mmCIF file with all atom_site columns, C-alpha atoms in Angstrom:
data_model
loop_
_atom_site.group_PDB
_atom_site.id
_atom_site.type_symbol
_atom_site.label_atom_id
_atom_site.label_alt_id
_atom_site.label_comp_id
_atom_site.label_asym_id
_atom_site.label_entity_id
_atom_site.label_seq_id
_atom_site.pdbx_PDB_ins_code
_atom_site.Cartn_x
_atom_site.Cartn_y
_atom_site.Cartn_z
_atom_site.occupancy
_atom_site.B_iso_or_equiv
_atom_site.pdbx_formal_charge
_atom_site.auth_seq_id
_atom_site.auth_comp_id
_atom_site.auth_asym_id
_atom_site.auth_atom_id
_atom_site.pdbx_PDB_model_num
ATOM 1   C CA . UNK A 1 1   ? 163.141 242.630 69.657 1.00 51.00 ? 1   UNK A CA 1
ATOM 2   C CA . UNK A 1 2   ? 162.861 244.611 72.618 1.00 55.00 ? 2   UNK A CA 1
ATOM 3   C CA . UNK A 1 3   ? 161.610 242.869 75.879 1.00 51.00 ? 3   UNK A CA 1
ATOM 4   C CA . UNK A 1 4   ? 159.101 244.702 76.580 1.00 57.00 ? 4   UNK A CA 1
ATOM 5   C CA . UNK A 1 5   ? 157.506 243.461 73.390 1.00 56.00 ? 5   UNK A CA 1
ATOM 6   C CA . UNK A 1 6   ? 158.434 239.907 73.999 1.00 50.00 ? 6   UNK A CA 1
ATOM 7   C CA . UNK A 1 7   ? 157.108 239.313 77.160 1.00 49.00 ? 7   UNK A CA 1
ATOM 8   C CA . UNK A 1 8   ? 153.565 239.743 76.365 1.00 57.00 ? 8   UNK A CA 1
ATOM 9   C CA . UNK A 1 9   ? 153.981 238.006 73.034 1.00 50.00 ? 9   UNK A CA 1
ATOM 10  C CA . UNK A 1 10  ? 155.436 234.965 74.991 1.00 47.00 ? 10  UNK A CA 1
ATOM 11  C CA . UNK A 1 11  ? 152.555 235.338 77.358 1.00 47.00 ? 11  UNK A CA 1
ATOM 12  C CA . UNK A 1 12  ? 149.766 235.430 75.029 1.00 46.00 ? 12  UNK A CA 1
ATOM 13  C CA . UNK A 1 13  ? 151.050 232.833 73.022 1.00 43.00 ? 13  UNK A CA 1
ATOM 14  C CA . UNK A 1 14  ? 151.381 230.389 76.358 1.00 41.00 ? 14  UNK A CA 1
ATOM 15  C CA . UNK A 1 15  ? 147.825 231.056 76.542 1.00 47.00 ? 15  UNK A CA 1
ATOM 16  C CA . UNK A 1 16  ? 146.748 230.601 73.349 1.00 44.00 ? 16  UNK A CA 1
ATOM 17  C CA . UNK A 1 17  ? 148.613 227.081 73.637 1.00 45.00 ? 17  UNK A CA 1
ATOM 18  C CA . UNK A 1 18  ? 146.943 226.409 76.553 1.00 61.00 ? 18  UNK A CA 1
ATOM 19  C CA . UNK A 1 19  ? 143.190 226.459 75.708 1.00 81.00 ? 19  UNK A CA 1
ATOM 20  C CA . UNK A 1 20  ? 141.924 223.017 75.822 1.00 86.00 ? 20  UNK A CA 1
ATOM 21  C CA . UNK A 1 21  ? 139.495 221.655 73.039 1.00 91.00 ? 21  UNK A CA 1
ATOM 22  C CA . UNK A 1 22  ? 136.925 219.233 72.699 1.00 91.00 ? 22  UNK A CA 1
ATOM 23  C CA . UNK A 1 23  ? 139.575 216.475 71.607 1.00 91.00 ? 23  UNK A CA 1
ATOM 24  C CA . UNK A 1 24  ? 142.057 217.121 74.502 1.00 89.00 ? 24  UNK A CA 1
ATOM 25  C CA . UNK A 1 25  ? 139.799 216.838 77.319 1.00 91.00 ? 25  UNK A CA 1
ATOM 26  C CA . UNK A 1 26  ? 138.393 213.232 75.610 1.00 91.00 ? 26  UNK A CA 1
ATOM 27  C CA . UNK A 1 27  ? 141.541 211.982 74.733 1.00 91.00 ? 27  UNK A CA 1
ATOM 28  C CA . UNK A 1 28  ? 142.138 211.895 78.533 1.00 91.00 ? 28  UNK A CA 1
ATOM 29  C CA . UNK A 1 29  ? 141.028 209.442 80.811 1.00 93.00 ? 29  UNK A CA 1
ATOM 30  C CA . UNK A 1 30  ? 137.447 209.441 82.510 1.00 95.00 ? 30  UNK A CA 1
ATOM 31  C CA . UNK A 1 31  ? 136.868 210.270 85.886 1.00 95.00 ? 31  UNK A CA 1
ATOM 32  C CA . UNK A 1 32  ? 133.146 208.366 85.389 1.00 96.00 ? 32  UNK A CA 1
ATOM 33  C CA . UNK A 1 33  ? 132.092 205.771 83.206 1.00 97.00 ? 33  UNK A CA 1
ATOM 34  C CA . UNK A 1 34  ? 128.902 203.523 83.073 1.00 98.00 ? 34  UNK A CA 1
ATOM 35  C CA . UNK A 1 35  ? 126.251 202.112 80.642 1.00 98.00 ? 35  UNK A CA 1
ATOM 36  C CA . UNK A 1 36  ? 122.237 201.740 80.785 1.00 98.00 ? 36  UNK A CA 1
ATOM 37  C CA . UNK A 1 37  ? 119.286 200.704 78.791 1.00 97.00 ? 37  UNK A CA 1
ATOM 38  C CA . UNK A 1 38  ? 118.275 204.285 78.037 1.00 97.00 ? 38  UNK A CA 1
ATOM 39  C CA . UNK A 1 39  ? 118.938 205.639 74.426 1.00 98.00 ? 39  UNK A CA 1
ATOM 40  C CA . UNK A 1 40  ? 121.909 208.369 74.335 1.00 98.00 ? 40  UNK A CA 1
ATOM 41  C CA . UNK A 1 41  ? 119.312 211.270 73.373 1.00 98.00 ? 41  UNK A CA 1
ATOM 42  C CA . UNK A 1 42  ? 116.952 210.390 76.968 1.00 98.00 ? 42  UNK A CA 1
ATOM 43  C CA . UNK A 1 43  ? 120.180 209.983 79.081 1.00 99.00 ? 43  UNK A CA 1
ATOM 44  C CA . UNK A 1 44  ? 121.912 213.395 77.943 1.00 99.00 ? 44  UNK A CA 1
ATOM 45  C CA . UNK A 1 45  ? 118.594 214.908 78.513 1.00 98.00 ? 45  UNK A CA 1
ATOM 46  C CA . UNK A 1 46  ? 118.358 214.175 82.002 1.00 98.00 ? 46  UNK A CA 1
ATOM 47  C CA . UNK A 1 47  ? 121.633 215.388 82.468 1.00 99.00 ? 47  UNK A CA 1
ATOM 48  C CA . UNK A 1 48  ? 121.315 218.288 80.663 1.00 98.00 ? 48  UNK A CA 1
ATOM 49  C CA . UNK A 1 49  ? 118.540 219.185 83.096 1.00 98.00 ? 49  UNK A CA 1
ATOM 50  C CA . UNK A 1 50  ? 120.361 218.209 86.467 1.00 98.00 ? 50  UNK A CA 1
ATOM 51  C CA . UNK A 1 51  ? 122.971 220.231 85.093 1.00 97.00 ? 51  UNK A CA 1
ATOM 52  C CA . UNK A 1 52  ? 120.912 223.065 84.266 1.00 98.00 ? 52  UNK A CA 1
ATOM 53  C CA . UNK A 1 53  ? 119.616 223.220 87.956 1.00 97.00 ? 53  UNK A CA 1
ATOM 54  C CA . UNK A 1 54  ? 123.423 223.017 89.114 1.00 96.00 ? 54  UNK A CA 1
ATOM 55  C CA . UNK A 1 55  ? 124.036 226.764 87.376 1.00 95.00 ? 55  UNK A CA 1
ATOM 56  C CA . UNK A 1 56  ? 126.738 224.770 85.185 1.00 95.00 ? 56  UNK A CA 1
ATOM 57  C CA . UNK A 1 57  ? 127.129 226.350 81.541 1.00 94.00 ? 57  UNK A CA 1
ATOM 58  C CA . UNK A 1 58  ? 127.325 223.714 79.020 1.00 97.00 ? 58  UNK A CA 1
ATOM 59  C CA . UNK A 1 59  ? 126.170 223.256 75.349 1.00 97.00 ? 59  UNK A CA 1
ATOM 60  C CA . UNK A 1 60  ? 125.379 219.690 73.608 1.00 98.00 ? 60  UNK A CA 1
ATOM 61  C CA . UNK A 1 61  ? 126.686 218.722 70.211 1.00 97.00 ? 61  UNK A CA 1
ATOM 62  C CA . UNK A 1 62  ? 125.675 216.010 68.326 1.00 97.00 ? 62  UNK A CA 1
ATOM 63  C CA . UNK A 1 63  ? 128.229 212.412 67.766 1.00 97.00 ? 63  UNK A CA 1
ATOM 64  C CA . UNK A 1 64  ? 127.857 209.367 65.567 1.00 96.00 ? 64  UNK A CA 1
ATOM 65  C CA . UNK A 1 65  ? 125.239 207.333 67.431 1.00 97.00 ? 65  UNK A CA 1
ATOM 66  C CA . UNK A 1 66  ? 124.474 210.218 70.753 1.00 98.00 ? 66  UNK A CA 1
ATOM 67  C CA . UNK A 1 67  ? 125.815 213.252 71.795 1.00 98.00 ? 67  UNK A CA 1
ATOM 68  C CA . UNK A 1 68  ? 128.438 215.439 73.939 1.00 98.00 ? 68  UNK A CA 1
ATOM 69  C CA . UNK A 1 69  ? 127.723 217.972 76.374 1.00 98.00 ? 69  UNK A CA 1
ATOM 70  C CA . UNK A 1 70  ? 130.525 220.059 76.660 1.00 97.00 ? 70  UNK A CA 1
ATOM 71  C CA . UNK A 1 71  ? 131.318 222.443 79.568 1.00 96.00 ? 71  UNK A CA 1
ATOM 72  C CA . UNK A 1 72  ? 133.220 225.567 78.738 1.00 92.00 ? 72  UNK A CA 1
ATOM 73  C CA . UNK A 1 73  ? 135.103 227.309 81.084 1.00 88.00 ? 73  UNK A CA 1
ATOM 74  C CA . UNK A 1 74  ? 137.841 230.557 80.747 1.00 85.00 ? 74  UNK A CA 1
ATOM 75  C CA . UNK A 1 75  ? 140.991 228.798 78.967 1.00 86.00 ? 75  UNK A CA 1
ATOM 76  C CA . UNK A 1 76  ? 138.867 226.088 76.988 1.00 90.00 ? 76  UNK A CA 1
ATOM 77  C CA . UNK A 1 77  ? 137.283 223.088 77.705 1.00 93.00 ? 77  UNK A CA 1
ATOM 78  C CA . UNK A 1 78  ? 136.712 222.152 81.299 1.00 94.00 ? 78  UNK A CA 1
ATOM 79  C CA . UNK A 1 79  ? 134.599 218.605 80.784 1.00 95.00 ? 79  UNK A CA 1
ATOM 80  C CA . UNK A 1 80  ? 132.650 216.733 77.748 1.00 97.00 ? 80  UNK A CA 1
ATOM 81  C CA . UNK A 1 81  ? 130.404 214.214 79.255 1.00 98.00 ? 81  UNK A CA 1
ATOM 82  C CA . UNK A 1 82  ? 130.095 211.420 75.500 1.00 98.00 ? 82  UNK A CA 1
ATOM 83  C CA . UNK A 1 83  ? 127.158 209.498 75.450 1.00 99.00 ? 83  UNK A CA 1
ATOM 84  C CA . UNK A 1 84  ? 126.867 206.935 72.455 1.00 98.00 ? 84  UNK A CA 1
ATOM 85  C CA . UNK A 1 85  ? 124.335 204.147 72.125 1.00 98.00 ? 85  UNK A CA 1
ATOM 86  C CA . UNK A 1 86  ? 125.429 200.667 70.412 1.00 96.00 ? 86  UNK A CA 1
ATOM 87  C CA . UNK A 1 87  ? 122.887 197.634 70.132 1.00 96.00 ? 87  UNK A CA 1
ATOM 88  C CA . UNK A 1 88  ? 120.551 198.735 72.469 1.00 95.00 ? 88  UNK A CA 1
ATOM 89  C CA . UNK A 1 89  ? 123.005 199.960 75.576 1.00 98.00 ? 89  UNK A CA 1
ATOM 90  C CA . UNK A 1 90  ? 124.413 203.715 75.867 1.00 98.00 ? 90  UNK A CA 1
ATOM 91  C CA . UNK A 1 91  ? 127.877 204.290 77.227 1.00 98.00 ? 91  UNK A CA 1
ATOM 92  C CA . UNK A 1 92  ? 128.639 207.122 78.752 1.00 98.00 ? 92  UNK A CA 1
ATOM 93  C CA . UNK A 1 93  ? 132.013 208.866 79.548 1.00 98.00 ? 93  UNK A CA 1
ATOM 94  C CA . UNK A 1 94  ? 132.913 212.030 81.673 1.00 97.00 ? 94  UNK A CA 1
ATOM 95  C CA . UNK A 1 95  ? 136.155 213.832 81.031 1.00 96.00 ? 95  UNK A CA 1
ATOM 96  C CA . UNK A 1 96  ? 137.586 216.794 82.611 1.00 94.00 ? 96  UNK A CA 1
ATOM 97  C CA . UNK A 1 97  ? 140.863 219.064 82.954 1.00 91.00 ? 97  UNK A CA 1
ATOM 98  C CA . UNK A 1 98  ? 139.580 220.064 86.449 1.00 83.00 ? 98  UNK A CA 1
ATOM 99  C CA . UNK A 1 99  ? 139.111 217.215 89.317 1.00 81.00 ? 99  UNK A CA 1
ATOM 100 C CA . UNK A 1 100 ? 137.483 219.697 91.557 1.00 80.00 ? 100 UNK A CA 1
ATOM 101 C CA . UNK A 1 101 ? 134.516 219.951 89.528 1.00 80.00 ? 101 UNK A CA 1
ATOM 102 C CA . UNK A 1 102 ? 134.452 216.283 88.691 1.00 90.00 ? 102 UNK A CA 1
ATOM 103 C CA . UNK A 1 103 ? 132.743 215.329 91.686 1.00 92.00 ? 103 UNK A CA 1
ATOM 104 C CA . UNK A 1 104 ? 129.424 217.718 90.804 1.00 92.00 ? 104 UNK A CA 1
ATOM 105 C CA . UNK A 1 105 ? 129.396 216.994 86.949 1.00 96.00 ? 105 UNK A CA 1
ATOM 106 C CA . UNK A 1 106 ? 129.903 212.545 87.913 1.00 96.00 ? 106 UNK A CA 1
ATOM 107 C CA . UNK A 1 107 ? 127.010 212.735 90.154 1.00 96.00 ? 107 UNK A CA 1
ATOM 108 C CA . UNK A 1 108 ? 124.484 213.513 87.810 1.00 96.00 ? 108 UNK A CA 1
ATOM 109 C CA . UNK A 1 109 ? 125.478 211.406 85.394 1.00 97.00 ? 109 UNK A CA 1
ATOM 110 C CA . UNK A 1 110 ? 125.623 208.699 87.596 1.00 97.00 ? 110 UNK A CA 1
ATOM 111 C CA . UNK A 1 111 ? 122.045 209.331 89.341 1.00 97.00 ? 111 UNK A CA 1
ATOM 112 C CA . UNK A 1 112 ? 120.418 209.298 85.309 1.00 98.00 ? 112 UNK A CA 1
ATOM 113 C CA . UNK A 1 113 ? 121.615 205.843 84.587 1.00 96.00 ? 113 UNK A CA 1
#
């Protein structure tokens, strides 16, 4: 194979492997975590809507017992914010791939607990 061929084969496959799904960004650990009283649907709400004032581009997907917002970005997943309600209390858990935007996407989660 020539090498002008290989190169961007190589390079298109190193991005293919490095779009981020759903399941990689959870399976790392949160950069916020906390419970409340509120049921999983009202708490994702109100973050959907600070979120939605913030300009950030997310869509929500339904879990067993709540829901995921999930914010896409150009390779992949940038953060899934879980929200699941057990015996009355929701948990709720904020992963990311990209600590800068952390900070933005934790404080509205935070302030709708």
């Amino acid at each position: 194979m020539k090498v002008s061929i290989a190169l961007p084969l190589a390079a298109a496959t190193l991005m293919l492997t490095a779009c981020a799904n759903v399941k990689d960004i959870s399976n790392t650990d949160p950069v916020f975590y906390g419970s409340t009283a509120r049921p999983a649907a009202e708490y994702l709400g109100c973050v959907a809507a600070a979120w939605k004032g913030q300009g950030v581009d997310f869509h929500q997907t339904e879990i067993k017992n709540g829901g995921e917002l999930v914010v896409d970005g150009t390779l992949g997943v940038e953060a899934v914010l879980s929200a699941t309600t057990w015996r009355g209390k929701t948990d709720a858990r904020l992963t990311t791939r990209r600590p800068s935007r952390a900070v933005t996407l934790s404080d509205s989660a935070n302030l709708c607990l």
